[in-house]
Amino acid sequence: MIIFNNTTSSSPNFLLTAFPGLELAHIWISIPVCCLYTIALLGNSMILFVIIIERSLHKPMYYFLSMLSAVDLCLTISTLPTVLGVLWFHAREISLKACLIQMFFVHGFSFLESSVLVAMAFDRFMAICNPMKYAIIFTDMVILVIGLVICLRQVIFTFPMVLTLKNVSFYAGKELSHPFCYHPDMIKYSYSNPWISSFLGMFLQLYLTGTDLLFILFSYILILRTVLSIVAPKKQQKALSTCVCHICAVTIFYVPMISLSLTHRLLSSTPRVVCSILANVYLLLPPVLNPIIYSLKTKTIRHAMLQLFQFKRSWGPNVRGLRGRWD
């Protein structure tokens, strides 16, 4: 019970908020929210499971996709307890320690997803611009090293931010704008000058996600230049079609994240309901849409899922037949 604490204590606590002004409708609001969480959990779990068991998907592109699904899965789980706690049980109070832990995971997995999207952009760049070197560079060991470097990068930049906030004094009982702990939302209730910490956090976010986004844009400029140099229109279309899913993933991740960050830091007069909606879009949209987009647009993923369901259907009657024989 470290997350929900309904007793008073000397340590500062925060009050989580789901949808300001709509407290009486929390039960009804929880229905679509639970559906979105279910889609995110099942969709990303299915993508991971299919890539693991299907040997034809043991390729660099799908390894990076499995990383994206794993990050989306972890990001969804990191906010699930507090969101459902507020909507179902009105358990709004959260201790500073629990808040910092959740904030570490929320920001850590967000930065991690940004880094995975960069790795996927590099994968598309190599596949289209340097196809002869693609198999030589993207070996299993190189992909493993890329994954470790991505994880190490997030720990190096995110952990010191949380340790710094641990020594900051906060006002007790202040109401946050979201049903989870978010750095720009927390820091405005500190005793010290919140603008300094807020812009330090913004600098960190711009440094990590900003450089990632610039690298992605630069990769696609090179990809577009290569595609336009191809004479055959069908080959151009085929090359660009391999990037559609990744472009969608980049859009649905960066647009809500940048909007939420700017709303908190620069647009202080924004209604709290708008901030709450942006926060839920930022955390739920990528985990929900990414598995849907990749399942619909990637033939190999779609075929692997269909084969899996067909195998289950064919296996079910056989198991029942065997049971009948033994009985």
Short mmCIF file of C-alpha atoms in Angstrom, two decimals:
data_model
loop_
_atom_site.label_atom_id
_atom_site.label_comp_id
_atom_site.label_asym_id
_atom_site.label_seq_id
_atom_site.Cartn_x
_atom_site.Cartn_y
_atom_site.Cartn_z
CA MET A 1 0.00 0.00 0.00
CA ILE A 2 2.86 2.39 -0.77
CA ILE A 3 0.88 4.02 -3.60
CA PHE A 4 -2.42 4.75 -1.88
CA ASN A 5 -2.23 6.24 1.57
CA ASN A 6 -5.39 7.67 3.14
CA THR A 7 -3.80 8.59 6.48
CA THR A 8 -2.06 11.80 7.37
CA SER A 9 1.69 11.80 7.90
CA SER A 10 4.56 14.21 8.29
CA SER A 11 5.83 13.48 4.77
CA PRO A 12 4.17 15.54 2.02
CA ASN A 13 1.45 13.78 0.07
CA PHE A 14 -0.19 14.71 -3.22
CA LEU A 15 -3.78 14.34 -4.40
CA LEU A 16 -4.24 12.74 -7.80
CA THR A 17 -6.96 13.94 -10.15
CA ALA A 18 -8.54 12.05 -13.03
CA PHE A 19 -11.02 14.41 -14.72
CA PRO A 20 -11.63 17.65 -12.75
CA GLY A 21 -15.31 18.47 -12.37
CA LEU A 22 -16.43 15.01 -13.47
CA GLU A 23 -15.93 13.13 -10.21
CA LEU A 24 -19.52 11.84 -10.17
CA ALA A 25 -19.03 10.26 -13.59
CA HIS A 26 -15.77 8.44 -12.74
CA ILE A 27 -17.43 5.01 -12.84
CA TRP A 28 -18.75 5.64 -16.35
CA ILE A 29 -15.49 7.20 -17.50
CA SER A 30 -13.62 4.15 -16.20
CA ILE A 31 -15.38 1.91 -18.78
CA PRO A 32 -13.69 3.38 -21.91
CA VAL A 33 -10.46 3.90 -19.97
CA CYS A 34 -10.41 0.22 -18.96
CA CYS A 35 -11.14 -0.77 -22.57
CA LEU A 36 -8.15 1.29 -23.75
CA TYR A 37 -5.88 -0.24 -21.10
CA THR A 38 -7.09 -3.73 -22.08
CA ILE A 39 -6.38 -3.07 -25.77
CA ALA A 40 -2.92 -1.73 -24.92
CA LEU A 41 -2.02 -4.68 -22.69
CA LEU A 42 -3.40 -7.39 -24.98
CA GLY A 43 -2.18 -5.78 -28.21
CA ASN A 44 1.41 -5.27 -27.10
CA SER A 45 1.52 -8.66 -25.39
CA MET A 46 0.31 -10.28 -28.60
CA ILE A 47 2.96 -8.49 -30.69
CA LEU A 48 5.68 -9.63 -28.27
CA PHE A 49 4.39 -13.20 -28.15
CA VAL A 50 4.14 -13.51 -31.94
CA ILE A 51 7.65 -12.13 -32.51
CA ILE A 52 9.10 -14.48 -29.89
CA ILE A 53 7.50 -17.71 -31.17
CA GLU A 54 7.60 -17.01 -34.93
CA ARG A 55 11.10 -17.66 -36.27
CA SER A 56 10.43 -15.82 -39.53
CA LEU A 57 10.08 -12.62 -37.48
CA HIS A 58 13.52 -12.95 -35.89
CA LYS A 59 14.85 -10.01 -37.90
CA PRO A 60 16.19 -6.57 -36.89
CA MET A 61 13.01 -4.69 -37.82
CA TYR A 62 10.86 -6.95 -35.65
CA TYR A 63 13.38 -6.96 -32.81
CA PHE A 64 12.99 -3.18 -32.61
CA LEU A 65 9.22 -3.57 -32.83
CA SER A 66 9.34 -5.97 -29.89
CA MET A 67 11.33 -3.35 -27.94
CA LEU A 68 8.63 -0.77 -28.73
CA SER A 69 5.87 -3.13 -27.60
CA ALA A 70 7.76 -3.97 -24.38
CA VAL A 71 8.21 -0.26 -23.57
CA ASP A 72 4.53 0.47 -24.32
CA LEU A 73 3.56 -2.44 -22.09
CA CYS A 74 5.71 -1.16 -19.20
CA LEU A 75 4.48 2.43 -19.65
CA THR A 76 0.88 1.22 -19.49
CA ILE A 77 1.48 -0.84 -16.36
CA SER A 78 3.29 2.05 -14.61
CA THR A 79 0.15 4.24 -14.61
CA LEU A 80 -2.55 1.55 -14.39
CA PRO A 81 -2.73 1.26 -10.53
CA THR A 82 -3.16 4.98 -9.83
CA VAL A 83 -5.53 5.66 -12.74
CA LEU A 84 -7.90 2.84 -11.79
CA GLY A 85 -7.44 3.63 -8.09
CA VAL A 86 -8.72 7.16 -8.64
CA LEU A 87 -11.56 6.18 -10.99
CA TRP A 88 -12.81 3.13 -9.07
CA PHE A 89 -11.98 3.74 -5.40
CA HIS A 90 -11.39 7.53 -5.27
CA ALA A 91 -7.97 6.70 -3.77
CA ARG A 92 -6.43 10.05 -4.59
CA GLU A 93 -3.74 10.42 -1.96
CA ILE A 94 -0.21 9.33 -2.86
CA SER A 95 2.99 9.69 -0.85
CA LEU A 96 5.99 11.61 -2.12
CA LYS A 97 8.11 8.46 -2.23
CA ALA A 98 5.54 6.55 -4.31
CA CYS A 99 5.05 9.59 -6.52
CA LEU A 100 8.77 9.82 -7.26
CA ILE A 101 8.93 6.11 -8.07
CA GLN A 102 6.02 6.38 -10.50
CA MET A 103 7.46 9.55 -12.03
CA PHE A 104 10.78 7.75 -12.61
CA PHE A 105 9.03 4.96 -14.51
CA VAL A 106 6.69 7.25 -16.47
CA HIS A 107 9.46 9.56 -17.68
CA GLY A 108 11.98 6.75 -18.00
CA PHE A 109 9.76 4.65 -20.27
CA SER A 110 8.73 7.74 -22.24
CA PHE A 111 12.36 8.62 -22.95
CA LEU A 112 13.00 4.93 -23.66
CA GLU A 113 10.25 4.88 -26.29
CA SER A 114 11.78 7.95 -27.91
CA SER A 115 15.13 6.17 -28.14
CA VAL A 116 13.54 3.02 -29.58
CA LEU A 117 11.86 5.14 -32.27
CA VAL A 118 15.31 6.54 -33.14
CA ALA A 119 16.69 3.01 -33.46
CA MET A 120 13.77 2.07 -35.70
CA ALA A 121 14.43 5.15 -37.87
CA PHE A 122 18.08 4.09 -38.22
CA ASP A 123 16.89 0.61 -39.16
CA ARG A 124 14.69 2.03 -41.95
CA PHE A 125 17.52 4.30 -43.10
CA MET A 126 19.94 1.40 -43.44
CA ALA A 127 17.35 -0.86 -45.10
CA ILE A 128 16.50 1.72 -47.78
CA CYS A 129 19.70 3.73 -48.23
CA ASN A 130 22.32 1.00 -47.61
CA PRO A 131 20.62 -2.35 -48.21
CA MET A 132 23.91 -4.13 -49.00
CA LYS A 133 25.32 -3.31 -45.55
CA TYR A 134 22.07 -3.88 -43.65
CA ALA A 135 22.60 -7.55 -42.80
CA ILE A 136 26.28 -6.96 -42.00
CA ILE A 137 25.63 -4.13 -39.52
CA PHE A 138 22.42 -5.31 -37.85
CA THR A 139 23.59 -8.57 -36.30
CA ASP A 140 21.98 -9.99 -33.16
CA MET A 141 24.89 -8.78 -31.06
CA VAL A 142 24.66 -5.22 -32.43
CA ILE A 143 20.92 -5.10 -31.71
CA LEU A 144 21.55 -6.35 -28.17
CA VAL A 145 24.19 -3.62 -27.65
CA ILE A 146 21.79 -0.98 -29.02
CA GLY A 147 19.12 -2.12 -26.56
CA LEU A 148 21.54 -1.99 -23.62
CA VAL A 149 22.82 1.47 -24.61
CA ILE A 150 19.24 2.76 -24.86
CA CYS A 151 18.40 1.46 -21.37
CA LEU A 152 21.64 2.80 -19.88
CA ARG A 153 21.01 6.22 -21.41
CA GLN A 154 17.61 6.51 -19.71
CA VAL A 155 18.94 5.48 -16.30
CA ILE A 156 21.84 7.96 -16.52
CA PHE A 157 19.57 10.92 -17.30
CA THR A 158 16.37 10.04 -15.42
CA PHE A 159 17.69 8.69 -12.11
CA PRO A 160 19.58 11.89 -11.11
CA MET A 161 16.41 13.92 -11.76
CA VAL A 162 14.46 11.76 -9.31
CA LEU A 163 17.26 11.90 -6.71
CA THR A 164 17.30 15.70 -6.98
CA LEU A 165 13.54 15.89 -6.42
CA LYS A 166 13.85 13.63 -3.37
CA ASN A 167 15.73 16.41 -1.57
CA VAL A 168 13.24 19.11 -2.64
CA SER A 169 10.60 20.21 -0.12
CA PHE A 170 7.00 20.21 -1.35
CA TYR A 171 3.78 21.66 -0.02
CA ALA A 172 1.61 18.93 1.50
CA GLY A 173 -1.84 18.01 0.21
CA LYS A 174 -1.56 19.76 -3.14
CA GLU A 175 -3.76 18.57 -5.98
CA LEU A 176 -2.07 17.30 -9.13
CA SER A 177 -3.64 17.66 -12.56
CA HIS A 178 -3.38 13.97 -13.52
CA PRO A 179 -4.04 10.51 -12.07
CA PHE A 180 -0.28 9.87 -12.16
CA CYS A 181 2.86 11.75 -11.16
CA TYR A 182 4.32 14.00 -13.84
CA HIS A 183 7.42 16.16 -13.28
CA PRO A 184 6.09 19.56 -14.52
CA ASP A 185 2.91 19.00 -12.49
CA MET A 186 4.79 18.17 -9.27
CA ILE A 187 7.54 20.75 -9.38
CA LYS A 188 5.21 23.76 -9.24
CA TYR A 189 4.36 22.83 -5.64
CA SER A 190 7.96 22.95 -4.38
CA TYR A 191 9.13 25.50 -1.77
CA SER A 192 12.02 26.52 -3.97
CA ASN A 193 11.65 28.48 -7.21
CA PRO A 194 9.59 26.14 -9.43
CA TRP A 195 10.64 27.89 -12.63
CA ILE A 196 14.25 26.81 -12.25
CA SER A 197 13.39 23.14 -11.73
CA SER A 198 10.71 23.29 -14.40
CA PHE A 199 13.05 24.62 -17.05
CA LEU A 200 15.77 22.19 -15.99
CA GLY A 201 13.26 19.41 -16.59
CA MET A 202 12.30 20.96 -19.90
CA PHE A 203 15.96 21.19 -20.90
CA LEU A 204 16.40 17.49 -20.11
CA GLN A 205 13.31 16.62 -22.14
CA LEU A 206 14.40 18.79 -25.06
CA TYR A 207 17.89 17.30 -24.93
CA LEU A 208 16.68 13.70 -24.96
CA THR A 209 13.53 13.78 -27.06
CA GLY A 210 14.60 16.85 -29.07
CA THR A 211 17.81 15.25 -30.30
CA ASP A 212 15.92 12.02 -30.95
CA LEU A 213 13.31 13.83 -33.04
CA LEU A 214 15.98 15.70 -35.01
CA PHE A 215 17.77 12.43 -35.75
CA ILE A 216 14.50 10.87 -36.93
CA LEU A 217 13.75 13.86 -39.20
CA PHE A 218 17.28 13.78 -40.60
CA SER A 219 16.96 10.03 -41.28
CA TYR A 220 13.74 10.56 -43.21
CA ILE A 221 15.26 13.41 -45.24
CA LEU A 222 17.97 10.97 -46.38
CA ILE A 223 15.38 8.22 -46.94
CA LEU A 224 13.22 10.56 -49.04
CA ARG A 225 16.22 11.64 -51.09
CA THR A 226 17.08 7.98 -51.77
CA VAL A 227 13.49 7.07 -52.64
CA LEU A 228 13.14 10.00 -55.06
CA SER A 229 16.28 8.83 -56.87
CA ILE A 230 14.58 5.49 -57.65
CA VAL A 231 13.22 5.49 -61.19
CA ALA A 232 10.51 2.83 -60.88
CA PRO A 233 7.33 4.20 -59.18
CA LYS A 234 6.41 0.77 -57.78
CA LYS A 235 9.77 0.49 -56.05
CA GLN A 236 9.33 4.00 -54.63
CA GLN A 237 5.94 3.06 -53.25
CA LYS A 238 7.28 -0.20 -51.79
CA ALA A 239 10.17 1.60 -50.07
CA LEU A 240 7.92 4.27 -48.58
CA SER A 241 5.32 1.71 -47.46
CA THR A 242 7.87 0.14 -45.10
CA CYS A 243 8.11 3.50 -43.29
CA VAL A 244 4.38 4.23 -42.86
CA CYS A 245 4.00 2.39 -39.55
CA HIS A 246 7.06 4.05 -38.06
CA ILE A 247 5.94 7.52 -39.18
CA CYS A 248 2.56 6.91 -37.51
CA ALA A 249 4.27 5.73 -34.32
CA VAL A 250 6.50 8.83 -34.26
CA THR A 251 3.51 11.15 -34.80
CA ILE A 252 1.25 9.68 -32.12
CA PHE A 253 4.11 9.70 -29.61
CA TYR A 254 5.73 13.11 -30.10
CA VAL A 255 2.68 15.30 -30.80
CA PRO A 256 0.84 14.55 -27.49
CA MET A 257 4.10 14.60 -25.50
CA ILE A 258 5.21 18.01 -26.81
CA SER A 259 1.67 19.41 -26.41
CA LEU A 260 1.43 18.27 -22.78
CA SER A 261 4.90 19.57 -21.91
CA LEU A 262 4.26 22.99 -23.45
CA THR A 263 0.83 23.21 -21.83
CA HIS A 264 2.31 22.69 -18.36
CA ARG A 265 5.35 24.92 -18.73
CA LEU A 266 4.22 27.78 -20.97
CA LEU A 267 0.42 27.84 -20.95
CA SER A 268 -0.42 28.02 -17.25
CA SER A 269 -3.96 29.33 -17.93
CA THR A 270 -5.00 26.14 -19.75
CA PRO A 271 -8.11 24.53 -18.17
CA ARG A 272 -7.31 21.52 -16.00
CA VAL A 273 -9.69 19.31 -17.96
CA VAL A 274 -7.67 19.98 -21.11
CA CYS A 275 -4.44 19.06 -19.29
CA SER A 276 -6.05 15.86 -18.01
CA ILE A 277 -7.25 14.85 -21.48
CA LEU A 278 -3.82 15.60 -23.00
CA ALA A 279 -2.14 13.51 -20.29
CA ASN A 280 -4.36 10.51 -20.95
CA VAL A 281 -3.88 10.85 -24.70
CA TYR A 282 -0.11 11.09 -24.19
CA LEU A 283 0.04 7.89 -22.11
CA LEU A 284 -2.66 5.77 -23.76
CA LEU A 285 -2.62 6.69 -27.45
CA PRO A 286 0.79 5.18 -28.41
CA PRO A 287 0.34 1.87 -26.50
CA VAL A 288 -3.18 1.46 -27.92
CA LEU A 289 -2.52 2.45 -31.55
CA ASN A 290 0.98 1.04 -32.11
CA PRO A 291 -0.03 -2.66 -32.05
CA ILE A 292 -3.13 -1.89 -34.15
CA ILE A 293 -1.12 0.01 -36.77
CA TYR A 294 1.63 -2.61 -37.02
CA SER A 295 -0.89 -5.47 -37.11
CA LEU A 296 -2.90 -3.88 -39.92
CA LYS A 297 -0.05 -2.48 -42.02
CA THR A 298 2.59 -5.23 -41.62
CA LYS A 299 1.65 -8.37 -43.56
CA THR A 300 4.09 -10.65 -41.76
CA ILE A 301 2.75 -9.65 -38.32
CA ARG A 302 -0.84 -10.00 -39.52
CA HIS A 303 -0.21 -13.42 -41.08
CA ALA A 304 1.64 -14.65 -37.98
CA MET A 305 -1.30 -13.60 -35.78
CA LEU A 306 -3.80 -15.30 -38.09
CA GLN A 307 -1.72 -18.49 -38.09
CA LEU A 308 -1.60 -18.38 -34.30
CA PHE A 309 -5.38 -18.10 -34.02
CA GLN A 310 -5.89 -20.84 -36.61
CA PHE A 311 -3.50 -23.09 -34.71
CA LYS A 312 -5.47 -22.51 -31.50
CA ARG A 313 -8.74 -23.30 -33.26
CA SER A 314 -7.37 -26.51 -34.79
CA TRP A 315 -5.70 -27.51 -31.53
CA GLY A 316 -8.86 -27.06 -29.48
CA PRO A 317 -10.95 -29.86 -31.13
CA ASN A 318 -7.94 -32.21 -31.11
CA VAL A 319 -7.48 -31.71 -27.37
CA ARG A 320 -11.19 -32.32 -26.75
CA GLY A 321 -11.02 -35.45 -28.94
CA LEU A 322 -8.07 -36.80 -26.98
CA ARG A 323 -9.86 -36.13 -23.72
CA GLY A 324 -12.89 -38.02 -25.04
CA ARG A 325 -10.74 -41.01 -25.93
CA TRP A 326 -9.09 -41.09 -22.52
CA ASP A 327 -12.45 -40.74 -20.80
#
